[in-house]
PDB file of C-alpha atoms in Angstrom:
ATOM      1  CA  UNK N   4    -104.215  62.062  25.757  1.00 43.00           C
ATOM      2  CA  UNK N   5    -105.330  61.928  22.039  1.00 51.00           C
ATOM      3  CA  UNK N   6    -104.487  65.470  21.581  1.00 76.00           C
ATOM      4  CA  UNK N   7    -101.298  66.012  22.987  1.00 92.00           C
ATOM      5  CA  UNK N   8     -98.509  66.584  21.110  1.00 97.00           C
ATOM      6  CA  UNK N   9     -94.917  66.040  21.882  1.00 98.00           C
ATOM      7  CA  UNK N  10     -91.712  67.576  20.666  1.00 98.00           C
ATOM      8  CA  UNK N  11     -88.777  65.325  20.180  1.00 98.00           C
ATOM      9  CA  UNK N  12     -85.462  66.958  20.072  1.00 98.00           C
ATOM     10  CA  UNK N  13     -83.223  66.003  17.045  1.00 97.00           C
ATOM     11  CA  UNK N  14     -79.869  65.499  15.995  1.00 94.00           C
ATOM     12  CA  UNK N  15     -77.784  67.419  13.757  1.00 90.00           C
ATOM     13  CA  UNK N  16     -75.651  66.580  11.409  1.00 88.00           C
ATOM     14  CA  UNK N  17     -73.155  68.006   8.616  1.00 85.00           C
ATOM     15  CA  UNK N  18     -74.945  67.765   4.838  1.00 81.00           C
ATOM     16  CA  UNK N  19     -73.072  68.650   1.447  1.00 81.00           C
ATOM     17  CA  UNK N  20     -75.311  71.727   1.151  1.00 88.00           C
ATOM     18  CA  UNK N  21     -76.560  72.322   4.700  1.00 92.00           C
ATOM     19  CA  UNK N  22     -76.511  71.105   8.057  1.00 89.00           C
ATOM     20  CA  UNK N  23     -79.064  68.249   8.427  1.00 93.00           C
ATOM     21  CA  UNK N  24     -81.855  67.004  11.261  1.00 94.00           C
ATOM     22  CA  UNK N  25     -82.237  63.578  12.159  1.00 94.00           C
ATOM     23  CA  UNK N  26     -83.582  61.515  14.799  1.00 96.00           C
ATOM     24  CA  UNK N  27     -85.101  57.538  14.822  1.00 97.00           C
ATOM     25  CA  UNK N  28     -88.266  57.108  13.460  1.00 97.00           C
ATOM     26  CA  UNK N  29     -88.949  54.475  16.578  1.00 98.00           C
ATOM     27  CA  UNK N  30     -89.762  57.544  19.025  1.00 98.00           C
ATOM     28  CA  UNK N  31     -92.923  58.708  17.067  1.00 97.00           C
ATOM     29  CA  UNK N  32     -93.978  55.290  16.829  1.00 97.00           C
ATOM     30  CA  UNK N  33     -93.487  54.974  20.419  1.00 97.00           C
ATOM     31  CA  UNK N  34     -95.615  57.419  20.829  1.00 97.00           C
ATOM     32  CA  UNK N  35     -98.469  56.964  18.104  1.00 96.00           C
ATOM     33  CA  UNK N  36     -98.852  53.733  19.946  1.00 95.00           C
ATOM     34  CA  UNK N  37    -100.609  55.050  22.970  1.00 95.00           C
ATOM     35  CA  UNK N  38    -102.204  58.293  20.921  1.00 95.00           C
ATOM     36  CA  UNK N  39     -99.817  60.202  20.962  1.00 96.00           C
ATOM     37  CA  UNK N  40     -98.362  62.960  18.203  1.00 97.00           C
ATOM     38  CA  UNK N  41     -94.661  63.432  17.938  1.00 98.00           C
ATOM     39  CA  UNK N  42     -92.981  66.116  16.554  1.00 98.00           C
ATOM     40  CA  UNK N  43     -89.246  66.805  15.284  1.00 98.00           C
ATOM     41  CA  UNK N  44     -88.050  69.681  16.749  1.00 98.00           C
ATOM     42  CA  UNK N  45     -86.089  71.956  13.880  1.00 96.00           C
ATOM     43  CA  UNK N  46     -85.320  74.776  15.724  1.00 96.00           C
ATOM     44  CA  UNK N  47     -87.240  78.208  16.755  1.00 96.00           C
ATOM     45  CA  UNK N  48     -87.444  80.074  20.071  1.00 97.00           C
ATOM     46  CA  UNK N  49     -87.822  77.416  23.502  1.00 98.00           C
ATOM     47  CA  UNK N  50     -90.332  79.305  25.290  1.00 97.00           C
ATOM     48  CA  UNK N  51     -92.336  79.434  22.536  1.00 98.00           C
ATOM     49  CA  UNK N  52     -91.987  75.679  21.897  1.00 98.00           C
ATOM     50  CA  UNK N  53     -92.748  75.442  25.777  1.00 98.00           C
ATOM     51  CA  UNK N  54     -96.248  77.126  25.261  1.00 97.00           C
ATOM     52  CA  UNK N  55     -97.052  75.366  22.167  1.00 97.00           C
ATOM     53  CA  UNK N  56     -96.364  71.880  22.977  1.00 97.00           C
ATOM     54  CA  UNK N  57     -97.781  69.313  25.616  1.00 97.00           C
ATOM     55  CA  UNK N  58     -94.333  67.770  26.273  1.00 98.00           C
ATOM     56  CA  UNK N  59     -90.455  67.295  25.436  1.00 98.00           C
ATOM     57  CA  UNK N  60     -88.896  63.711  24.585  1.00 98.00           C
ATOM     58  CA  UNK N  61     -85.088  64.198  25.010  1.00 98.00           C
ATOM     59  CA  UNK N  62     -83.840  61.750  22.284  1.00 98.00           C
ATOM     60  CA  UNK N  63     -80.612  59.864  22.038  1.00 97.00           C
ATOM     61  CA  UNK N  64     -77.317  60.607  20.661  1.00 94.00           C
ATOM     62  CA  UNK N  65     -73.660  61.800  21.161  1.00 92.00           C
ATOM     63  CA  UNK N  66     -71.917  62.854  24.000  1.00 93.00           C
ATOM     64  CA  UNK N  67     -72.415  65.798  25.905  1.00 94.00           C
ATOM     65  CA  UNK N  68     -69.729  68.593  26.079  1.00 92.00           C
ATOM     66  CA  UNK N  69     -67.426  68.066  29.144  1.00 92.00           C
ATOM     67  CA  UNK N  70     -67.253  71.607  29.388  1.00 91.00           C
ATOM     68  CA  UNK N  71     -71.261  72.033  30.190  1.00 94.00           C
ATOM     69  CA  UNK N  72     -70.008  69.724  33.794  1.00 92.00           C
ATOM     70  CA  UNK N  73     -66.735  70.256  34.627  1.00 87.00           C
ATOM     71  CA  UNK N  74     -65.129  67.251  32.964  1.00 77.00           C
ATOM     72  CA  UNK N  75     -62.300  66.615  31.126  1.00 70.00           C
ATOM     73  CA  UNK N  76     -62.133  66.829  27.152  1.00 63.00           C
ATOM     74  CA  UNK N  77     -60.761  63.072  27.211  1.00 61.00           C
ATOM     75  CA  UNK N  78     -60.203  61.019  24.120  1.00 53.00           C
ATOM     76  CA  UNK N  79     -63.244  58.763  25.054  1.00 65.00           C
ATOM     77  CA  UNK N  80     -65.969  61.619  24.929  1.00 66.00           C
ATOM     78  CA  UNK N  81     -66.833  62.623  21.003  1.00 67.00           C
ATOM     79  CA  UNK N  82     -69.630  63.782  18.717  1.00 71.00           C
ATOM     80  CA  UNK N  83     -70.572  66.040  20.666  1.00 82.00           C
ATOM     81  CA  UNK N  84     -72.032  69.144  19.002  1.00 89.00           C
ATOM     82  CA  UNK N  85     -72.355  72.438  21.369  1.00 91.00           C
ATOM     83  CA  UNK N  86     -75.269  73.327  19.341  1.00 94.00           C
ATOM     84  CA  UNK N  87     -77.375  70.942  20.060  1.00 96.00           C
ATOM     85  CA  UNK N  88     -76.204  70.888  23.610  1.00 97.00           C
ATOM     86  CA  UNK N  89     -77.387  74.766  23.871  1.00 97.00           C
ATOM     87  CA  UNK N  90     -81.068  74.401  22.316  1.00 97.00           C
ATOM     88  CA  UNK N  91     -81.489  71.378  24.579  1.00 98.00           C
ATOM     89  CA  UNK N  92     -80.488  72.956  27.680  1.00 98.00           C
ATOM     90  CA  UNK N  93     -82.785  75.883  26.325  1.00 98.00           C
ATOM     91  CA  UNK N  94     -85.777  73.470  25.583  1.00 98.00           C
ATOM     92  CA  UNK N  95     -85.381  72.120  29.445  1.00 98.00           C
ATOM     93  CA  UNK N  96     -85.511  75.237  31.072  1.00 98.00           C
ATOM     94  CA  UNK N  97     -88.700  76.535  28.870  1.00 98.00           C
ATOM     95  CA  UNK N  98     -90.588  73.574  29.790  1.00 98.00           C
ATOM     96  CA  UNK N  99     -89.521  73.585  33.446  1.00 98.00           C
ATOM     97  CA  UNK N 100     -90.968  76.856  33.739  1.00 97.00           C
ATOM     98  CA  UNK N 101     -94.163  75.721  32.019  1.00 96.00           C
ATOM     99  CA  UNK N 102     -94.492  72.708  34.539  1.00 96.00           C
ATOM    100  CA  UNK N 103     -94.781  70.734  31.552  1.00 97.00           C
ATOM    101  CA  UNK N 104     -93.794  66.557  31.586  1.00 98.00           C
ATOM    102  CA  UNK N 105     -90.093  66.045  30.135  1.00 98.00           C
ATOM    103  CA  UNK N 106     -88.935  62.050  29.086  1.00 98.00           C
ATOM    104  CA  UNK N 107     -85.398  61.909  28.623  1.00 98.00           C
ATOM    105  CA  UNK N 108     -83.777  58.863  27.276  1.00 98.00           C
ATOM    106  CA  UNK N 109     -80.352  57.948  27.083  1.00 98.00           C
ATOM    107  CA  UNK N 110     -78.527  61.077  26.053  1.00 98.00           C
ATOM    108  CA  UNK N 111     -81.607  62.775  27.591  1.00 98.00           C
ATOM    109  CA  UNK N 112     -81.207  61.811  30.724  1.00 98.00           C
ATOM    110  CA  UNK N 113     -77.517  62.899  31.091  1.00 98.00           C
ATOM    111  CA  UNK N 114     -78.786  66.441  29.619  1.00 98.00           C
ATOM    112  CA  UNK N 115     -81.412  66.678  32.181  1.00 98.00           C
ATOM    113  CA  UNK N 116     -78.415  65.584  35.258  1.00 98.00           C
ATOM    114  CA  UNK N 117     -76.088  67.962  33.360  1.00 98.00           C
ATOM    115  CA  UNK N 118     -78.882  71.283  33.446  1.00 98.00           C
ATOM    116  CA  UNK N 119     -79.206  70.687  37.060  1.00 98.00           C
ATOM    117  CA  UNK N 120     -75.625  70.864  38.555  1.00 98.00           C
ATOM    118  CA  UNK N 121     -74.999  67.333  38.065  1.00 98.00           C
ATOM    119  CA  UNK N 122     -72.072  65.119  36.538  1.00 96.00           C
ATOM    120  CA  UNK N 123     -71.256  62.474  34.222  1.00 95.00           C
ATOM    121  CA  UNK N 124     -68.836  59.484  34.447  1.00 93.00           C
ATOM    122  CA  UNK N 125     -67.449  60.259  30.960  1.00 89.00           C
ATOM    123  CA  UNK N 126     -66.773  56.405  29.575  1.00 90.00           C
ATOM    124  CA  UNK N 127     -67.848  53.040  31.692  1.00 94.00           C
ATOM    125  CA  UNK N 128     -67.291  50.193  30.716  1.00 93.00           C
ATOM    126  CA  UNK N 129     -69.674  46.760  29.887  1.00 94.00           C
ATOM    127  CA  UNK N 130     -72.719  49.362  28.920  1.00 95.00           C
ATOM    128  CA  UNK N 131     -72.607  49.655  25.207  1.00 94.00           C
ATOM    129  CA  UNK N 132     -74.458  47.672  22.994  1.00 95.00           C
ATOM    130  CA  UNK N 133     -75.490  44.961  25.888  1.00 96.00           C
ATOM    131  CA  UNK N 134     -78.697  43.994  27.357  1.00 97.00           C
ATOM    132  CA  UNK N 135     -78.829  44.132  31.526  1.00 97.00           C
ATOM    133  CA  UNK N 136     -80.432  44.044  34.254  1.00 98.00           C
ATOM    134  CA  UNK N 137     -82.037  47.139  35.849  1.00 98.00           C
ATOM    135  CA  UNK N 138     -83.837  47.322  39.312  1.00 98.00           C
ATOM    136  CA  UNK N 139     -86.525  50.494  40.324  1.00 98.00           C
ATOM    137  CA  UNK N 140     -86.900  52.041  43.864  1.00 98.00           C
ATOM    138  CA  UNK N 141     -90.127  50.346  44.511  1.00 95.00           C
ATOM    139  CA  UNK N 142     -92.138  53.220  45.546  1.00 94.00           C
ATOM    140  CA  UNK N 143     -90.848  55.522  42.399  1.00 97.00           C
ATOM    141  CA  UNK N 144     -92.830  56.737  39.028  1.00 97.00           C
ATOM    142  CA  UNK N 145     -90.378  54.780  36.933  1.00 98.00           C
ATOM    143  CA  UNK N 146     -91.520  51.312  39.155  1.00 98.00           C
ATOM    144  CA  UNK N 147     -95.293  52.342  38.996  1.00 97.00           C
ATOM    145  CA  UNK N 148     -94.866  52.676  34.846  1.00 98.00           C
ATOM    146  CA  UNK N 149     -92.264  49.891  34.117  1.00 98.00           C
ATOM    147  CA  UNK N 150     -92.357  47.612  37.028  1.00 97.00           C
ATOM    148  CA  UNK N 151     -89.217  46.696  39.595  1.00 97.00           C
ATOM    149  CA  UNK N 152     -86.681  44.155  37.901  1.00 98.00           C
ATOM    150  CA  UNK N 153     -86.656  44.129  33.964  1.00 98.00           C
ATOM    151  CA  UNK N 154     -84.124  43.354  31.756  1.00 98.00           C
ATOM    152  CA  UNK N 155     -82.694  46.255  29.136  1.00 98.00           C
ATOM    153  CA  UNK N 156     -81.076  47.415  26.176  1.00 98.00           C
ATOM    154  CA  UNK N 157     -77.990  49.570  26.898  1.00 98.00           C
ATOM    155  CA  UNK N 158     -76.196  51.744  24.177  1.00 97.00           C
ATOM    156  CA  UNK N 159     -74.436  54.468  26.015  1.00 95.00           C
ATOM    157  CA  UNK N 160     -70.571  54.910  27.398  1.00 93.00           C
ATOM    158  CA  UNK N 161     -71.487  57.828  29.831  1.00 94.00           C
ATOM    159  CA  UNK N 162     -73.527  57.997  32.863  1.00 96.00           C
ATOM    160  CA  UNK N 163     -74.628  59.779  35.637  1.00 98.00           C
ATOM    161  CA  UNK N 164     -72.542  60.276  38.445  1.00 97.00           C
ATOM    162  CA  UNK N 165     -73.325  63.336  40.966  1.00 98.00           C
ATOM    163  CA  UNK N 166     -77.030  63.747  40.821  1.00 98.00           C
ATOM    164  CA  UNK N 167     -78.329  67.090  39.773  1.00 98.00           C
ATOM    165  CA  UNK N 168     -79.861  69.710  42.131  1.00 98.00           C
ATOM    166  CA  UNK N 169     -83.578  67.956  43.302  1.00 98.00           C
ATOM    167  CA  UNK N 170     -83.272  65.163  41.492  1.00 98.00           C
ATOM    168  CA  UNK N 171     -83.226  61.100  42.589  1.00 98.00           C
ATOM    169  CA  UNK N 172     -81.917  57.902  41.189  1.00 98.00           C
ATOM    170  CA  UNK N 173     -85.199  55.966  40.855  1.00 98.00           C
ATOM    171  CA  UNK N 174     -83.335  52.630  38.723  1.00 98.00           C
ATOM    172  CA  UNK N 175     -79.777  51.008  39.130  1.00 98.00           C
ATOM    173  CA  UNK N 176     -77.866  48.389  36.842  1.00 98.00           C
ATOM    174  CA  UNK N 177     -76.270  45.746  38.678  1.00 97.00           C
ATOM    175  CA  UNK N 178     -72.864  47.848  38.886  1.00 97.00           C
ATOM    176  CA  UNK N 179     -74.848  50.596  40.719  1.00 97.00           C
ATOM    177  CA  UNK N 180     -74.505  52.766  37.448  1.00 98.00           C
ATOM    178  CA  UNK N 181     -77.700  55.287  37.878  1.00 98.00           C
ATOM    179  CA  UNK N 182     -80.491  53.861  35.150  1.00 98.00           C
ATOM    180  CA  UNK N 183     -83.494  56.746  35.893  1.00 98.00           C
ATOM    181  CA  UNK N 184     -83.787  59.978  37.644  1.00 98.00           C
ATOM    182  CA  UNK N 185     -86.907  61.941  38.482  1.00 98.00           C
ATOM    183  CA  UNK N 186     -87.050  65.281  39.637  1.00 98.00           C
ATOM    184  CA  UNK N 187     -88.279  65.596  43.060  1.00 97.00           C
ATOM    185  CA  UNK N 188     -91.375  68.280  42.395  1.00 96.00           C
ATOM    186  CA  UNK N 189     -91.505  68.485  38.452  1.00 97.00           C
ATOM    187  CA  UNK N 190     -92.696  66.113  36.183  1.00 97.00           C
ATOM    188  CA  UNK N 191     -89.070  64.892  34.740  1.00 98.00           C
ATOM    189  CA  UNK N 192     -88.066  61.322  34.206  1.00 98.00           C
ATOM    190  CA  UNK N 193     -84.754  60.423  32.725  1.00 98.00           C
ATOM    191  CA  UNK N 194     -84.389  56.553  31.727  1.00 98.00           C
ATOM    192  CA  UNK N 195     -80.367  55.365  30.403  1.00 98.00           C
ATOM    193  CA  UNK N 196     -81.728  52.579  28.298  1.00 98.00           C
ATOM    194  CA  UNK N 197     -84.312  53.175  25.148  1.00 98.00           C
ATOM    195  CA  UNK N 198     -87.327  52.416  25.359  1.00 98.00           C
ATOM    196  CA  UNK N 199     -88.498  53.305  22.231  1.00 98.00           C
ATOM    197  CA  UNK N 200     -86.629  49.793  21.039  1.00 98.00           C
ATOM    198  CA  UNK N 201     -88.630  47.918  23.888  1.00 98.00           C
ATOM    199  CA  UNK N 202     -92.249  48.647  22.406  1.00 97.00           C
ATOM    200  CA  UNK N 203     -94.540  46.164  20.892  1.00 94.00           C
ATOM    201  CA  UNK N 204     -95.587  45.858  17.620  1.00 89.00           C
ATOM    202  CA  UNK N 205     -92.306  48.310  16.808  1.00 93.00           C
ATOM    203  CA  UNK N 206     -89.055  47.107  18.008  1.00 97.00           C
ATOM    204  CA  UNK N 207     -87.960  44.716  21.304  1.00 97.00           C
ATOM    205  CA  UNK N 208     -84.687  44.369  22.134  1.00 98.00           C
ATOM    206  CA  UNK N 209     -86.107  42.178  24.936  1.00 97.00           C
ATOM    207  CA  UNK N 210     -89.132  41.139  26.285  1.00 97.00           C
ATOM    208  CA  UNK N 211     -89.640  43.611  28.722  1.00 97.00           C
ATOM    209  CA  UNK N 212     -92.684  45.597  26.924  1.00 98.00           C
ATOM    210  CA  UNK N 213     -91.981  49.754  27.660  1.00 98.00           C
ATOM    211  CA  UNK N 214     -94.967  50.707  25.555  1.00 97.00           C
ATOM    212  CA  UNK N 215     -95.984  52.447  29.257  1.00 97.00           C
ATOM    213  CA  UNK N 216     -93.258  54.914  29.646  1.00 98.00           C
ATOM    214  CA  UNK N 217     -93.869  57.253  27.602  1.00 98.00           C
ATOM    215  CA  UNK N 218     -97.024  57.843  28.865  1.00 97.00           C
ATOM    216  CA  UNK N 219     -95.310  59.828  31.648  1.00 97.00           C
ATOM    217  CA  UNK N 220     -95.860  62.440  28.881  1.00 97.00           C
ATOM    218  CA  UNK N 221     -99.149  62.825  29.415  1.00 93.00           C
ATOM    219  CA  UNK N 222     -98.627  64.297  33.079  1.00 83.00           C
ATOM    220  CA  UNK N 223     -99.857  67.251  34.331  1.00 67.00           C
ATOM    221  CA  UNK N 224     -98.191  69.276  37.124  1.00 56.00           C
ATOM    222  CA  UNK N 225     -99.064  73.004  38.164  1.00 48.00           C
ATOM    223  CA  UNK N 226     -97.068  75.299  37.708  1.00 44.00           C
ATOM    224  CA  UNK N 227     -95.104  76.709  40.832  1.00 42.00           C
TER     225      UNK N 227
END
């Protein structure tokens, strides 16, 4: 575990001179906390990345294009930049092939739905900027890292809604909206809240401690 080291996809943004990477700094704390190295991906070639690195944290941001699922450009879905869209889709498949453990959070986890054949609800309500409920399958990864009934952060308007090609809902708010996914052979986990602001000695939005999920990170699958 003390050697791994993790790439954490970034943001991008529009500078006065050039376009500019960004991500929070909780997500390499997150993972510093349980030995762990985190690094900001910048760009470069995905199967290389793949090879190189131990695992991929999907971080959080914008909105997904509608076009990558079949949805509609409404006036609820924004920000969303099709470059970032492509390299992540890119970085998923590289480390798929590799066998190689994939956290996706928030944004993450609709990008992981999205690359296999799934959907998204593109704007539900009572999820942004709130603190909820969420209940695991009992038997799942996510209940065997986090535990079955926890209360979470929530800062997202879009969800999952058709599950992607071999993967599972593994958590549920109390609507029903679809709060994890894991992938049904490869080591994938997709969370809708962040737990990289539900850490100790970093940042908790409540008490629930989720210092544990991101060792998911450290698992090792062969490779079909």
């Amino acid at each position: 575990m003390q050697n791994s080291v993790i790439l954490i996809t970034t943001a991008i943004e529009s500078g006065t001179r050039s376009a500019q990477r960004k991500t929070s700094v909780l997500y390499a704390k997150s993972l510093e906390q349980i030995g762990l190295t985190g690094v900001l991906y910048t760009g470069g070639d995905a199967q290389s990345l793949a090879q190189f690195f131990d695992g991929l944290l999907l971080s959080g941001g914008g909105d997904l294009s509608p076009a990558l699922y079949g949805g509609c450009a409404e006036a609820s879905v924004s920000e969303f930049d099709s470059m970032r869209d492509a390299e992540e889709l890119a970085l998923i498949d590289a480390f798929c092939a590799h066998a190689k453990p994939i956290l996706g959070i928030c944004r993450g986890i609709q990008a992981l739905n999205v690359f296999f054949g799934g959907t998204l609800f593109a704007d539900i309500p009572n999820h942004n900027a709130v603190t909820h409920r969420i209940t695991t399958a009992p038997h799942s990864q996510t209940a065997a890292l986090i535990g079955t009934d926890f209360e979470a952060n929530s800062y997202h308007h879009q969800a999952v809604d058709r599950l992607g090609h071999h993967l599972h809902a593994s958590a549920w708010a109390p609507d029903g909206t679809i709060e994890a996914l894991e992938h049904d052979t490869l080591p994938i986990l997709g969370v809708q809240w962040h737990p990289e602001r539900m850490t100790a000695h970093s940042c908790m939005d409540t008490p629930a401690d989720h210092t544990s999920l991101f060792t998911y990170l450290t698992r090792r699958t062969p490779k079909p």
